[in-house]
PDB file of C-alpha atoms in Angstrom:
ATOM      1  CA  MET A   1      13.256 -11.007  -5.217  1.00 87.00           C
ATOM      2  CA  THR A   2      12.620 -12.817  -1.929  1.00 94.00           C
ATOM      3  CA  SER A   3       9.441 -12.399   0.100  1.00 94.00           C
ATOM      4  CA  GLU A   4      11.434 -10.431   2.676  1.00 96.00           C
ATOM      5  CA  GLU A   5      12.713  -8.052  -0.029  1.00 97.00           C
ATOM      6  CA  VAL A   6       9.172  -7.596  -1.334  1.00 97.00           C
ATOM      7  CA  ARG A   7       7.947  -6.745   2.191  1.00 97.00           C
ATOM      8  CA  THR A   8      10.799  -4.268   2.736  1.00 97.00           C
ATOM      9  CA  LYS A   9      10.116  -2.502  -0.566  1.00 97.00           C
ATOM     10  CA  VAL A  10       6.354  -2.364   0.072  1.00 97.00           C
ATOM     11  CA  GLU A  11       7.048  -0.833   3.497  1.00 97.00           C
ATOM     12  CA  LYS A  12       9.297   1.773   1.824  1.00 97.00           C
ATOM     13  CA  ALA A  13       6.511   2.603  -0.626  1.00 96.00           C
ATOM     14  CA  LEU A  14       4.061   3.032   2.264  1.00 95.00           C
ATOM     15  CA  GLU A  15       6.542   5.326   4.035  1.00 96.00           C
ATOM     16  CA  GLU A  16       6.573   7.510   0.910  1.00 94.00           C
ATOM     17  CA  ILE A  17       2.740   7.656   0.845  1.00 90.00           C
ATOM     18  CA  ARG A  18       2.125   8.008   4.597  1.00 92.00           C
ATOM     19  CA  PRO A  19       2.881  11.787   4.947  1.00 92.00           C
ATOM     20  CA  PHE A  20       0.210  12.616   2.345  1.00 85.00           C
ATOM     21  CA  LEU A  21      -2.389  10.525   4.153  1.00 85.00           C
ATOM     22  CA  GLN A  22      -1.378  11.871   7.563  1.00 90.00           C
ATOM     23  CA  SER A  23      -1.707  15.455   6.341  1.00 87.00           C
ATOM     24  CA  ASP A  24      -5.404  14.683   5.771  1.00 82.00           C
ATOM     25  CA  GLY A  25      -5.801  12.983   9.166  1.00 88.00           C
ATOM     26  CA  GLY A  26      -5.430   9.433   7.881  1.00 87.00           C
ATOM     27  CA  ASP A  27      -2.860   6.685   7.737  1.00 91.00           C
ATOM     28  CA  ILE A  28      -2.202   3.301   6.155  1.00 92.00           C
ATOM     29  CA  SER A  29      -0.848   0.015   7.472  1.00 94.00           C
ATOM     30  CA  LEU A  30       0.330  -3.143   5.751  1.00 96.00           C
ATOM     31  CA  VAL A  31      -1.899  -6.130   6.535  1.00 97.00           C
ATOM     32  CA  SER A  32      -0.315  -8.838   4.379  1.00 97.00           C
ATOM     33  CA  ILE A  33       1.407  -9.720   1.130  1.00 97.00           C
ATOM     34  CA  ASP A  34       0.053 -12.836  -0.572  1.00 96.00           C
ATOM     35  CA  ASN A  35       2.146 -14.808  -3.074  1.00 96.00           C
ATOM     36  CA  ASP A  36       4.420 -11.760  -3.463  1.00 95.00           C
ATOM     37  CA  THR A  37       1.839 -10.332  -5.904  1.00 96.00           C
ATOM     38  CA  SER A  38      -1.124  -9.103  -3.846  1.00 97.00           C
ATOM     39  CA  VAL A  39      -0.824  -6.482  -1.114  1.00 96.00           C
ATOM     40  CA  LYS A  40      -3.510  -5.963   1.525  1.00 96.00           C
ATOM     41  CA  VAL A  41      -3.520  -2.639   3.337  1.00 94.00           C
ATOM     42  CA  LYS A  42      -5.790  -0.960   5.849  1.00 91.00           C
ATOM     43  CA  LEU A  43      -6.639   2.704   5.445  1.00 86.00           C
ATOM     44  CA  GLU A  44      -7.035   4.335   8.860  1.00 88.00           C
ATOM     45  CA  GLY A  45      -8.250   7.527  10.508  1.00 84.00           C
ATOM     46  CA  ALA A  46      -9.874  10.043   8.180  1.00 76.00           C
ATOM     47  CA  CYS A  47      -9.262   7.685   5.242  1.00 71.00           C
ATOM     48  CA  VAL A  48     -11.895   5.236   6.543  1.00 70.00           C
ATOM     49  CA  GLY A  49     -15.145   5.833   4.721  1.00 71.00           C
ATOM     50  CA  CYS A  50     -13.660   8.703   2.727  1.00 69.00           C
ATOM     51  CA  SER A  51     -15.356   8.979  -0.657  1.00 66.00           C
ATOM     52  CA  VAL A  52     -12.030   9.287  -2.464  1.00 67.00           C
ATOM     53  CA  ASN A  53     -10.241   6.427  -0.693  1.00 63.00           C
ATOM     54  CA  GLN A  54     -10.647   4.008  -3.637  1.00 65.00           C
ATOM     55  CA  MET A  55      -9.165   6.619  -5.966  1.00 68.00           C
ATOM     56  CA  THR A  56      -6.357   7.263  -3.452  1.00 68.00           C
ATOM     57  CA  LEU A  57      -5.755   3.538  -3.150  1.00 67.00           C
ATOM     58  CA  LYS A  58      -5.544   2.928  -6.910  1.00 72.00           C
ATOM     59  CA  SER A  59      -3.848   6.073  -8.162  1.00 76.00           C
ATOM     60  CA  GLY A  60      -1.585   6.794  -5.209  1.00 84.00           C
ATOM     61  CA  VAL A  61      -0.932   3.697  -3.158  1.00 88.00           C
ATOM     62  CA  GLU A  62      -0.980   1.061  -5.886  1.00 91.00           C
ATOM     63  CA  LEU A  63       1.128   3.092  -8.324  1.00 92.00           C
ATOM     64  CA  THR A  64       3.721   3.866  -5.659  1.00 94.00           C
ATOM     65  CA  ILE A  65       3.941   0.245  -4.509  1.00 95.00           C
ATOM     66  CA  LYS A  66       4.289  -0.937  -8.124  1.00 95.00           C
ATOM     67  CA  LYS A  67       7.080   1.606  -8.629  1.00 96.00           C
ATOM     68  CA  TYR A  68       9.022  -0.118  -5.835  1.00 96.00           C
ATOM     69  CA  VAL A  69       7.858  -3.687  -6.591  1.00 96.00           C
ATOM     70  CA  PRO A  70       6.726  -4.091 -10.231  1.00 97.00           C
ATOM     71  CA  GLN A  71       5.604  -7.694  -9.668  1.00 97.00           C
ATOM     72  CA  ILE A  72       2.739  -6.563  -7.410  1.00 96.00           C
ATOM     73  CA  GLU A  73      -0.503  -7.105  -9.329  1.00 95.00           C
ATOM     74  CA  GLU A  74      -3.052  -5.609  -6.947  1.00 93.00           C
ATOM     75  CA  VAL A  75      -3.492  -3.601  -3.788  1.00 92.00           C
ATOM     76  CA  ILE A  76      -6.599  -4.323  -1.726  1.00 90.00           C
ATOM     77  CA  ASN A  77      -7.998  -2.223   1.127  1.00 87.00           C
ATOM     78  CA  ILE A  78      -9.207  -4.337   4.051  1.00 87.00           C
ATOM     79  CA  GLU A  79     -12.026  -2.538   5.843  1.00 80.00           C
TER      80      GLU A  79
END
């Protein structure tokens, strides 16, 4: 899978997640993908400082991204 394909699939995963975050007044944006294995995202709006954002990031965002791109090893929230 090329870096461009990885980026496209990560964006698709974020599109799947975004409505859930937006329904709670938040959002998410892709910051970068490093070595096609590490994804950096930025939680926005109501998600910033939310006590459950780490749980959301790991159980929701990371699992969904890995469903689309199994080679992704980690998802990191940039504050």
